[in-house]
XYZ file of C-alpha atoms in Angstrom:
715
model
C 6.057 17.593 -0.650
C 5.667 17.008 -4.704
C 3.250 17.938 -7.438
C 0.868 15.780 -5.898
C 0.229 18.588 -3.064
C -1.975 21.366 -4.289
C -2.843 24.667 -2.962
C -5.926 23.950 -0.410
C -8.490 24.674 -2.621
C -7.237 23.242 -6.038
C -9.936 21.653 -8.120
C -9.198 19.738 -11.357
C -11.557 18.040 -14.000
C -10.004 16.107 -16.693
C -11.083 16.050 -20.577
C -14.091 13.582 -20.720
C -12.065 11.481 -23.206
C -9.762 10.448 -19.927
C -12.661 8.837 -18.209
C -14.284 5.475 -18.304
C -17.463 4.647 -20.450
C -20.648 5.358 -18.621
C -21.363 2.228 -16.477
C -25.073 3.088 -15.704
C -24.102 4.647 -12.316
C -21.690 6.758 -10.940
C -18.794 5.604 -8.723
C -16.889 7.831 -6.097
C -13.336 7.063 -4.878
C -12.032 8.836 -1.743
C -8.253 8.658 -0.698
C -7.494 10.305 2.386
C -4.205 11.515 2.816
C -2.131 13.361 5.305
C -2.637 16.981 3.909
C -5.034 16.418 1.044
C -7.896 14.216 0.341
C -8.478 13.106 -3.439
C -12.068 12.867 -4.810
C -12.809 11.220 -8.043
C -16.061 10.740 -9.715
C -16.443 8.124 -12.421
C -19.833 8.088 -14.661
C -21.605 9.687 -17.539
C -18.453 9.242 -19.697
C -16.325 11.378 -17.634
C -13.726 11.582 -15.009
C -14.053 14.502 -12.445
C -11.335 15.107 -9.977
C -10.941 17.303 -7.027
C -8.613 17.914 -4.271
C -9.622 19.388 -0.780
C -7.685 19.990 2.403
C -7.939 16.871 4.873
C -9.499 17.873 8.105
C -8.642 17.279 11.736
C -9.269 15.881 14.132
C -12.050 14.118 12.128
C -11.185 14.008 8.113
C -14.657 12.449 7.450
C -15.717 16.118 7.590
C -13.101 16.837 4.406
C -14.651 13.736 2.598
C -18.084 14.957 2.914
C -16.880 18.498 1.766
C -15.281 17.049 -1.094
C -17.867 14.501 -2.057
C -20.661 17.162 -1.882
C -18.565 19.486 -3.810
C -17.746 17.277 -6.546
C -21.119 16.195 -6.805
C -22.547 19.722 -7.149
C -19.968 20.656 -9.722
C -20.625 17.659 -12.054
C -24.558 18.081 -11.454
C -24.856 14.390 -10.373
C -27.422 13.502 -7.735
C -26.503 11.687 -4.656
C -29.029 8.975 -5.698
C -27.070 8.283 -8.738
C -24.074 7.282 -6.910
C -23.718 3.533 -6.620
C -21.027 3.298 -4.261
C -18.354 5.516 -2.529
C -15.053 3.527 -2.157
C -12.723 4.723 0.545
C -9.093 4.580 1.525
C -7.538 6.287 4.413
C -4.320 7.016 6.321
C -6.124 7.389 9.570
C -4.907 4.067 10.894
C -1.422 4.606 9.834
C -0.955 7.977 11.033
C -2.371 7.027 14.464
C 0.348 4.723 14.739
C 3.207 6.977 13.434
C 2.023 9.872 15.554
C 1.405 7.589 18.465
C -2.227 8.877 19.086
C -4.094 5.679 19.284
C -5.980 4.121 22.014
C -4.739 3.292 25.410
C -4.487 -0.474 24.892
C -4.410 -3.247 27.270
C -3.014 -6.742 26.430
C -4.303 -9.925 27.959
C -2.168 -13.163 27.389
C -1.417 -16.449 28.603
C 0.631 -16.439 32.015
C 4.359 -16.115 31.362
C 3.978 -14.607 27.963
C 3.427 -10.960 28.678
C 6.857 -9.859 27.466
C 6.857 -11.662 24.016
C 5.674 -8.147 22.785
C 8.763 -6.619 23.961
C 11.184 -9.500 23.385
C 10.141 -9.777 19.854
C 12.561 -12.148 17.657
C 16.189 -12.745 18.026
C 17.013 -11.058 14.888
C 18.193 -7.836 14.810
C 17.258 -5.065 12.220
C 20.993 -3.934 11.749
C 23.728 -5.877 13.368
C 26.299 -3.153 13.498
C 24.271 0.023 13.610
C 24.464 1.338 17.129
C 22.178 4.234 16.062
C 19.103 2.058 15.584
C 16.834 1.721 18.396
C 13.747 -0.596 18.695
C 10.522 0.899 18.794
C 8.560 0.977 22.200
C 6.046 -1.571 22.467
C 2.651 0.069 21.859
C 1.223 -1.574 25.364
C 3.453 -0.553 28.326
C 4.314 -3.460 30.602
C 1.906 -2.232 33.053
C -0.771 -2.572 30.861
C -0.016 -6.426 29.838
C -1.916 -8.947 32.096
C -1.781 -12.618 32.066
C -4.269 -15.224 32.687
C -3.836 -18.936 33.859
C -4.465 -21.344 31.086
C -2.630 -23.425 28.490
C -3.345 -24.556 24.951
C -0.953 -26.700 23.157
C 0.118 -26.337 19.423
C -2.411 -29.051 18.161
C -5.317 -27.537 20.184
C -5.238 -29.716 22.996
C -6.021 -28.149 26.311
C -3.319 -28.685 29.106
C -4.686 -25.976 31.420
C -8.339 -24.699 31.363
C -8.783 -21.293 31.651
C -8.999 -20.503 35.355
C -12.183 -18.261 36.240
C -10.337 -16.687 39.293
C -7.473 -15.262 36.969
C -10.082 -13.708 34.793
C -11.688 -12.110 37.709
C -8.332 -10.988 38.849
C -7.488 -9.387 35.424
C -11.064 -7.528 35.362
C -10.362 -6.176 38.651
C -6.618 -4.967 37.664
C -8.241 -3.617 34.257
C -10.716 -1.545 35.937
C -8.026 0.715 37.407
C -5.977 0.751 34.185
C -8.666 2.873 32.450
C -7.750 1.662 29.014
C -9.810 2.266 25.777
C -9.046 -1.014 24.098
C -8.331 -4.628 24.925
C -6.094 -7.181 22.803
C -6.538 -10.750 23.621
C -3.712 -12.985 22.501
C -3.450 -16.306 24.109
C -0.670 -18.852 23.256
C -1.795 -21.077 20.563
C -5.650 -19.684 20.232
C -5.123 -20.377 16.360
C -5.396 -23.913 16.985
C -8.028 -23.898 19.797
C -9.905 -20.536 20.288
C -12.357 -21.396 22.870
C -10.305 -19.878 26.011
C -10.120 -16.603 23.837
C -13.899 -16.538 23.326
C -14.537 -17.299 27.013
C -12.224 -14.707 28.148
C -13.798 -12.131 25.524
C -17.487 -12.959 26.892
C -16.219 -11.905 30.307
C -14.309 -8.835 29.028
C -17.320 -7.685 26.918
C -19.712 -8.087 30.083
C -17.354 -5.947 32.302
C -16.500 -3.420 29.714
C -19.088 -3.130 27.219
C -18.188 0.103 25.526
C -14.612 -0.923 25.291
C -13.139 -2.258 21.895
C -12.102 -5.850 22.204
C -10.004 -7.673 19.753
C -9.180 -11.413 19.513
C -6.135 -12.807 17.854
C -8.196 -15.987 17.023
C -10.654 -13.919 15.008
C -8.051 -11.860 13.471
C -5.185 -14.214 12.423
C -5.438 -18.019 12.712
C -1.713 -18.401 12.392
C 1.148 -19.428 14.420
C 4.242 -17.370 15.471
C 2.979 -15.711 18.823
C 5.012 -12.638 18.282
C 3.825 -11.586 14.958
C 0.170 -12.638 15.928
C 0.283 -10.577 19.026
C 1.870 -7.264 17.382
C -1.032 -7.753 14.728
C -3.671 -8.070 17.426
C -2.314 -4.871 19.495
C -2.127 -2.813 16.365
C -5.796 -3.693 15.615
C -6.738 -2.690 19.176
C -4.451 0.572 19.335
C -6.205 1.884 15.981
C -9.512 -0.022 16.453
C -11.388 2.878 18.489
C -10.248 5.778 16.412
C -10.875 4.073 12.991
C -14.342 2.533 14.087
C -15.579 5.757 15.199
C -14.279 7.580 12.068
C -15.942 4.892 9.711
C -19.371 5.198 11.784
C -19.230 8.840 11.319
C -18.318 8.777 7.622
C -21.143 6.181 6.990
C -23.842 7.989 8.550
C -22.934 11.293 7.096
C -22.906 9.788 3.498
C -25.998 8.255 4.134
C -27.423 11.427 5.101
C -25.915 12.865 1.906
C -28.035 10.334 0.196
C -24.989 8.169 -0.597
C -25.747 4.895 1.508
C -23.454 2.387 -0.224
C -19.780 2.723 1.407
C -16.909 0.248 0.700
C -13.304 0.489 2.381
C -10.303 -0.320 0.548
C -8.230 -2.752 2.386
C -4.306 -3.166 2.050
C -4.372 -6.310 -0.113
C -6.187 -4.499 -2.987
C -9.612 -5.760 -2.030
C -12.756 -3.916 -0.783
C -14.489 -4.521 2.578
C -17.494 -3.551 4.228
C -17.641 -0.657 6.829
C -18.664 -3.204 9.457
C -15.475 -5.369 9.011
C -13.306 -2.431 8.620
C -14.830 -1.137 11.879
C -13.622 -4.560 13.636
C -10.366 -5.312 11.686
C -8.897 -2.021 10.861
C -5.401 -3.158 10.557
C -6.474 -4.327 7.072
C -6.765 -0.776 6.033
C -3.181 0.074 6.625
C -1.603 1.058 3.194
C -4.911 1.217 1.645
C -3.886 4.054 -0.147
C -0.906 2.805 -2.063
C -2.698 -0.403 -2.626
C -5.338 1.400 -4.765
C -2.286 2.879 -6.976
C -0.934 -0.517 -7.462
C -4.477 -2.016 -8.392
C -4.918 0.867 -10.710
C -1.497 0.251 -12.206
C -2.469 -3.387 -12.656
C -5.516 -2.565 -14.515
C -3.752 0.086 -16.660
C -1.162 -2.463 -17.588
C -3.729 -5.250 -18.299
C -5.759 -3.088 -20.594
C -2.452 -1.844 -22.440
C -1.571 -5.745 -22.936
C 1.452 -5.703 -20.619
C 2.246 -9.006 -18.676
C 4.798 -7.821 -16.491
C 4.585 -4.533 -14.952
C 6.398 -2.375 -12.204
C 4.076 0.080 -10.311
C 6.260 3.231 -9.166
C 4.483 5.496 -7.071
C 6.445 8.639 -6.123
C 5.090 10.425 -3.327
C 6.584 13.597 -1.308
C 8.628 11.595 1.153
C 9.158 7.982 -0.312
C 8.737 6.109 -3.491
C 6.830 2.741 -3.320
C 7.401 0.025 -5.888
C 5.483 -3.043 -6.670
C 5.751 -6.030 -8.755
C 2.536 -7.065 -11.125
C 2.579 -10.115 -13.044
C -0.328 -11.002 -15.506
C -2.379 -8.244 -14.031
C -2.033 -9.603 -10.484
C -0.112 -7.707 -7.883
C 2.394 -9.510 -5.693
C 0.981 -9.919 -1.889
C 2.882 -10.879 1.348
C 2.124 -11.122 4.778
C 5.627 -9.967 6.050
C 4.838 -6.512 6.683
C 5.910 -3.973 9.182
C 4.245 -0.579 10.380
C 6.757 2.304 11.028
C 9.941 0.688 9.741
C 12.820 2.733 10.276
C 15.007 4.372 7.672
C 18.872 3.695 7.223
C 20.411 5.716 4.510
C 17.637 5.622 1.895
C 16.166 2.106 2.536
C 13.829 0.926 5.117
C 15.269 -1.644 7.560
C 13.611 -4.912 7.795
C 12.837 -5.946 11.430
C 12.748 -2.341 12.624
C 9.055 -1.774 12.802
C 5.862 -3.376 14.121
C 5.016 -6.671 12.441
C 1.529 -6.938 10.977
C 0.795 -10.422 9.308
C -2.320 -9.609 7.552
C -2.238 -9.574 3.670
C -0.751 -6.554 1.986
C 0.456 -5.894 -1.475
C 4.055 -6.452 -1.627
C 5.535 -2.673 -1.469
C 9.183 -1.702 -1.371
C 9.512 1.624 -0.146
C 12.777 3.948 -0.579
C 13.466 7.395 0.865
C 13.013 9.565 -2.223
C 10.114 11.853 -2.823
C 9.634 15.231 -4.258
C 10.135 16.697 -0.691
C 13.226 14.813 -0.064
C 15.918 17.085 1.206
C 19.398 17.219 -0.533
C 22.423 17.428 2.112
C 26.168 17.212 2.208
C 27.357 14.020 4.196
C 30.600 14.208 6.247
C 32.701 12.842 3.284
C 31.662 15.730 1.030
C 29.114 13.610 -0.916
C 25.942 14.722 -2.275
C 22.819 12.806 -0.446
C 19.038 13.229 -0.936
C 16.547 11.951 1.690
C 15.437 10.226 3.402
C 14.493 13.231 5.435
C 11.604 15.284 3.911
C 10.501 18.849 3.958
C 7.101 17.665 4.373
C 3.898 19.794 3.478
C 5.115 22.433 6.455
C 7.113 24.014 5.697
C 7.654 22.211 2.337
C 10.111 22.957 -0.397
C 11.705 26.249 -0.417
C 10.126 27.157 -3.682
C 6.488 26.800 -1.928
C 7.423 30.068 -0.018
C 6.004 28.888 3.170
C 9.352 29.192 5.216
C 11.189 26.265 3.950
C 14.943 26.823 3.063
C 16.444 23.603 2.576
C 16.750 22.225 -1.166
C 14.509 19.348 -2.215
C 13.893 17.625 -5.157
C 10.899 19.703 -6.242
C 13.297 22.832 -5.965
C 15.879 21.156 -8.198
C 13.155 20.535 -10.769
C 12.096 24.135 -10.388
C 15.711 25.193 -11.216
C 16.192 22.957 -14.187
C 13.045 24.369 -15.676
C 11.398 20.924 -15.629
C 8.363 22.466 -13.392
C 6.775 25.570 -14.352
C 6.353 28.083 -11.271
C 3.306 29.929 -12.866
C 1.437 26.524 -14.126
C 2.111 24.448 -11.132
C -0.993 22.808 -10.320
C -2.932 24.607 -13.131
C -2.015 27.870 -11.873
C -3.847 27.114 -8.618
C -0.348 27.623 -6.876
C 2.649 29.665 -7.745
C 6.297 28.620 -6.824
C 8.898 30.766 -6.038
C 11.725 30.060 -8.505
C 14.241 32.448 -6.598
C 13.752 30.750 -3.357
C 14.401 27.399 -5.316
C 17.710 28.700 -6.712
C 18.718 30.100 -3.363
C 18.049 26.773 -1.791
C 19.931 24.609 -4.443
C 22.847 27.274 -4.392
C 24.101 25.853 -0.859
C 24.504 22.578 -2.687
C 26.478 24.234 -5.619
C 28.548 26.305 -3.074
C 29.699 23.193 -1.233
C 30.506 21.149 -4.357
C 31.996 24.346 -6.059
C 29.737 23.498 -9.170
C 26.974 25.731 -11.032
C 23.443 25.879 -9.403
C 22.232 23.971 -12.451
C 24.666 21.051 -11.934
C 23.604 20.981 -8.222
C 19.975 20.672 -9.440
C 20.875 17.821 -11.854
C 22.845 16.062 -9.265
C 19.985 16.163 -6.896
C 17.760 14.700 -9.566
C 20.176 12.048 -10.432
C 20.815 10.975 -6.803
C 16.987 10.632 -6.388
C 16.774 8.649 -9.296
C 19.382 6.359 -8.164
C 17.473 5.647 -5.084
C 14.219 4.974 -6.778
C 16.364 2.606 -9.400
C 17.458 0.756 -6.305
C 14.019 0.137 -5.156
C 12.924 -1.133 -8.692
C 16.007 -3.469 -8.570
C 14.752 -4.749 -5.080
C 11.587 -6.248 -6.456
C 12.842 -7.292 -9.736
C 16.810 -8.306 -10.056
C 17.163 -9.344 -6.556
C 14.290 -11.568 -6.879
C 15.397 -13.447 -9.912
C 13.488 -11.100 -12.452
C 15.168 -9.585 -15.655
C 14.147 -5.844 -15.267
C 14.163 -5.248 -18.870
C 11.240 -7.421 -19.682
C 8.968 -4.991 -17.635
C 6.887 -2.060 -18.048
C 7.018 0.777 -15.891
C 3.874 2.542 -14.709
C 4.563 5.715 -13.157
C 2.011 7.269 -10.851
C 2.311 10.152 -8.011
C 2.460 13.546 -9.188
C 6.259 13.659 -9.254
C 6.871 10.542 -10.887
C 6.275 11.539 -14.441
C 9.187 14.038 -14.299
C 11.682 11.139 -13.375
C 10.218 7.919 -15.104
C 12.265 8.432 -18.267
C 15.558 8.592 -16.507
C 14.576 5.777 -14.362
C 13.582 3.465 -17.076
C 16.995 4.289 -18.978
C 18.976 3.561 -15.884
C 17.434 0.124 -15.634
C 17.340 -0.667 -19.281
C 13.422 -0.433 -19.417
C 12.364 0.682 -22.940
C 8.790 1.042 -22.193
C 7.130 3.146 -19.417
C 3.376 4.378 -19.103
C 2.034 7.329 -17.301
C -1.749 6.987 -16.895
C -4.101 10.137 -16.835
C -4.377 11.951 -13.775
C -1.293 10.434 -12.052
C -1.413 12.820 -9.034
C -4.741 11.056 -7.767
C -4.277 7.597 -9.228
C -4.581 5.904 -5.930
C -8.382 7.203 -5.661
C -8.836 5.985 -9.329
C -7.267 2.689 -8.396
C -9.991 2.245 -5.684
C -12.720 2.061 -8.394
C -11.006 -0.857 -10.017
C -11.047 -2.841 -6.906
C -13.212 -5.671 -5.797
C -14.593 -6.964 -2.821
C -12.197 -9.589 -1.251
C -11.790 -11.479 1.932
C -8.853 -13.599 3.053
C -8.123 -16.032 5.775
C -5.350 -18.240 6.820
C -5.011 -21.099 9.062
C -1.898 -22.969 10.367
C -1.936 -26.494 9.214
C 1.571 -28.078 9.663
C 1.473 -31.590 8.016
C 4.317 -33.290 6.123
C 3.437 -33.283 2.776
C 4.029 -36.830 2.185
C 1.542 -37.702 4.819
C -1.150 -35.387 3.735
C -4.630 -37.112 2.741
C -5.975 -35.109 0.019
C -9.475 -35.523 1.262
C -8.411 -33.949 4.522
C -6.652 -30.969 2.731
C -10.065 -30.601 0.739
C -12.119 -30.540 3.808
C -9.895 -27.823 5.482
C -9.824 -25.542 2.209
C -13.861 -25.865 1.840
C -14.103 -24.806 5.527
C -11.834 -21.928 5.208
C -13.716 -20.640 1.970
C -17.159 -21.158 3.564
C -16.173 -18.952 6.362
C -14.496 -16.273 4.303
C -17.446 -16.151 1.861
C -19.430 -15.607 4.961
C -17.742 -12.347 5.693
C -18.748 -11.099 2.127
C -22.203 -12.662 2.104
C -21.530 -14.438 -0.742
C -22.270 -17.947 -1.941
C -19.468 -20.164 -3.229
C -21.799 -21.474 -6.077
C -22.177 -17.865 -7.359
C -20.494 -17.321 -10.872
C -19.512 -14.077 -9.778
C -17.430 -15.663 -6.854
C -13.909 -16.455 -7.370
C -11.755 -18.598 -4.634
C -8.079 -18.386 -4.629
C -6.179 -21.017 -2.676
C -2.726 -21.181 -1.749
C -0.311 -22.966 0.769
C 2.913 -21.960 2.797
C 5.327 -24.680 2.189
C 9.050 -25.241 3.326
C 11.583 -27.897 3.544
C 11.361 -29.572 6.826
C 13.692 -27.840 9.177
C 13.405 -24.699 7.579
C 11.965 -21.544 9.295
C 10.690 -19.583 6.497
C 8.112 -20.539 4.054
C 7.150 -19.757 0.245
C 3.552 -19.418 -0.831
C 2.502 -21.836 -3.649
C -0.773 -21.834 -5.480
C -3.144 -24.736 -4.706
C -5.695 -25.936 -7.757
C -9.505 -25.589 -7.262
C -11.768 -28.363 -6.385
C -11.007 -31.652 -4.653
C -7.375 -32.183 -4.123
C -6.142 -35.216 -5.679
C -2.703 -37.215 -5.039
C -1.535 -35.788 -8.514
C -2.450 -32.305 -7.285
C -0.144 -32.724 -4.290
C 2.661 -33.687 -6.409
C 2.249 -30.805 -8.552
C 2.129 -28.441 -5.665
C 5.432 -29.677 -4.202
C 7.115 -29.355 -7.720
C 5.830 -25.817 -7.733
C 7.610 -25.188 -4.410
C 10.871 -26.701 -5.607
C 10.600 -24.424 -8.745
C 9.690 -21.317 -6.640
C 12.445 -22.073 -4.157
C 15.025 -22.152 -6.940
C 13.887 -19.162 -8.537
C 13.796 -17.294 -5.264
C 16.955 -18.636 -3.610
C 18.962 -19.844 -6.483
C 18.756 -23.657 -5.417
C 16.382 -26.318 -4.639
C 16.566 -29.746 -2.815
C 13.761 -32.127 -4.733
C 15.190 -34.846 -2.525
C 14.394 -33.223 0.832
C 11.300 -33.634 2.520
C 8.614 -30.709 2.316
C 5.840 -29.671 4.738
C 2.759 -27.719 4.635
C 2.584 -24.882 7.370
C -0.468 -22.629 6.539
C -3.272 -22.825 3.896
C -4.858 -19.428 2.737
C -8.083 -18.775 1.008
C -9.399 -15.558 -0.575
C -12.699 -15.003 -2.078
C -13.446 -12.059 -4.324
C -16.851 -11.084 -5.662
C -17.177 -9.367 -8.833
C -18.497 -5.815 -9.385
C -19.428 -3.530 -12.270
C -16.183 -1.380 -12.798
C -15.436 1.493 -14.922
C -14.256 0.632 -18.429
C -11.513 2.838 -19.868
C -12.636 4.411 -23.176
C -10.771 3.650 -26.064
C -10.216 6.313 -28.840
C -9.460 5.867 -32.486
C -6.001 6.576 -33.327
C -5.856 9.977 -35.065
C -3.194 12.287 -36.464
C 0.468 11.757 -34.918
C 1.076 15.786 -35.056
C 0.509 16.793 -31.499
C 0.768 20.548 -32.621
C -2.921 21.375 -31.545
C -1.767 20.502 -27.865
C 1.488 22.594 -27.946
C 1.041 25.708 -25.943
C 4.391 27.372 -25.482
C 8.187 26.923 -25.469
C 10.601 27.069 -22.494
C 14.112 26.501 -21.762
C 14.836 23.383 -19.745
C 18.207 22.071 -18.496
C 19.313 18.565 -19.730
C 22.810 17.693 -18.358
C 24.866 20.051 -20.395
C 22.799 23.193 -20.659
C 19.407 24.651 -21.218
C 17.337 23.526 -24.533
C 14.000 25.342 -25.817
C 11.589 22.711 -25.440
C 7.914 22.569 -26.500
C 5.432 22.419 -24.071
C 1.958 20.484 -24.440
C -1.122 20.423 -22.769
C -2.114 16.782 -21.838
C -5.548 17.414 -21.964
C -5.426 18.446 -25.854
C -3.216 15.594 -26.714
C -5.233 12.790 -28.757
C -4.763 9.072 -29.237
C -2.195 8.642 -32.050
C -0.070 11.750 -31.262
C 3.757 11.200 -31.322
C 5.991 13.887 -29.412
C 9.847 13.749 -29.651
C 11.873 14.680 -26.790
C 13.051 16.770 -25.389
C 9.617 18.207 -24.372
C 7.266 18.811 -21.388
C 3.706 17.415 -21.173
C 1.641 19.292 -18.314
C -1.567 18.429 -16.680
C -3.073 19.276 -13.293
C -1.133 18.063 -10.573
C 1.840 16.628 -12.547
C 4.622 17.405 -15.117
C 5.861 14.957 -17.569
C 9.447 15.416 -18.802
C 10.319 13.606 -21.994
C 13.900 13.375 -21.969
C 16.118 13.730 -25.193
C 16.151 10.788 -27.325
C 12.946 9.497 -26.011
C 9.461 9.450 -27.651
C 6.060 9.589 -26.276
C 3.061 7.929 -27.937
C -0.459 8.630 -26.788
C -2.263 5.101 -27.098
C -6.098 4.661 -27.615
C -6.507 4.661 -23.852
C -5.012 8.091 -23.669
C -1.831 6.847 -21.670
C 1.377 8.339 -22.294
C 3.770 5.717 -23.556
C 7.289 7.196 -22.866
C 9.857 4.878 -24.830
C 13.301 4.799 -25.701
C 13.918 5.314 -29.328
C 11.059 5.124 -31.894
C 7.520 4.249 -30.747
C 6.467 0.820 -30.782
């Protein structure tokens, strides 16, 4: 684990100047993690922060404890809370721990093994140790009905009632808890799935039933089937959890619950209960939305969000305030070295914020490989037993232990004195690395940190340099409790001059929830040669999708607070992969189609290094997203003051920087004011996080109370 993991009763409250302006109501954000639940409260000009233990088997109990406690502490009546915005790891943890529902899959005759066969591609061609994950539905629970719909929606074989009756009979003895229905080409013609669903719901009224045609109107049967199965696998657990939470919050006096989804938008509890697959990775999505908001308000057009947790670090690219999205996402990807292997997990085709995840976190374990080299991660000490310095029985050296040895984390001030660390045990753990390499303990600790940093640098390069971006043009925004201790060295290694650490980075995902807006997305496979598309036909398809999506939000498309985004997946004819291109609003014209095709050529060149404008292109999918505006907290801007930070200086302590220990001033972040300038080396502490300002770097506190960690003189 890392600095984002406090003692079970750790409570923190930021200075009022860290919060937003009062917005006429109070908003509450709740991020349920595997170990702790973060609760933040915005309103009355304040940001209040609280951590409570996540409760099992029902995390909603911990949520209620946290919400009730923070309201009592801040003397806020439940009636003042305009909304509670919630993100959770309930779904993803159920998949990782294999404790989801017993699922049966019903599919077209001859296709029940698609879920196991998957794609021809292999995750790692020459890695003999990498095993494929077992299907979430065993073969004995995969059933077939006789029917056949063609790719264009034409019915070749009607759904045979006798095959439906046979499957229902077989299901009665299977005693499953959820049903996933995925018939071939149902994205083009859903009638058979709907007929089958009516029969299944009549026969099993208390069973969770999920249709692929309701969840994902997109071709590629394996990915659609996998997404549908995952939705069914976590459906009963997540639906029950959300119902309990919604009821408990209503009884408390907070009736308005919204659920964070993986694309960075908000959804209703009812939709989240039906389509819980959209909530997977909702916690990290909140951090990216928060980073996008901080970057936009700080005037940064190009931003890299870096969220360092206890086991991994997640990196995302943000352009002009908008995070990149993808539909090529996998749950439970396997690690090879320090990188997650594409194709090794369960595909999910619903939109998610595009995150690259690498195996470096505060709890990552340092070890010596067979060649005598120092390695860090991907294995983590977790929360139990945790790093050696936690004193909970852990003996292996971790990144957190290394930072304690180097003096960068204060054992007595860890998490605002709520949790004391054992520096002796940290040194003892790191000494095993030092002995193996015949170096000093401090040199070993420095090596551990640098190896972890190198892993995170590779993660940043994956979303920038390897996608055609000049990383030096970006601002790095560091969140997660551990990231501020590393951001300076990461920025230096990448040639990034400017990095930002927002207030309360250790609970930043929960803060990011409060800046999210209600959003819904839908996709439809629409395979057409671009040269043969009639503009009015494309306009009709897009308008129909927009009406459908707006209905999920109970929003009218003519509402000025509703924003409609439209994109299309294009490819060169003959290709098997697509690129997503923006479509203009309003009726599509022939000129618009020409512009879209040129955008595709330009994007193909930027992504792959070449384009073929003479080659014919085709549309594959069209996508529509609808977003409704909501009142969001506004960051309080503070007038610039005296650059001298002396009033915030609390102590000095020795900190190791490469060649030896240096006496460093220690600053209390809550006492820093806009305009303060700090020259490194220095330490800036706040509850849940420690910022290490490295030599030759300068920290500038801007008017939004962000720490701007820069190389050279402040800009």
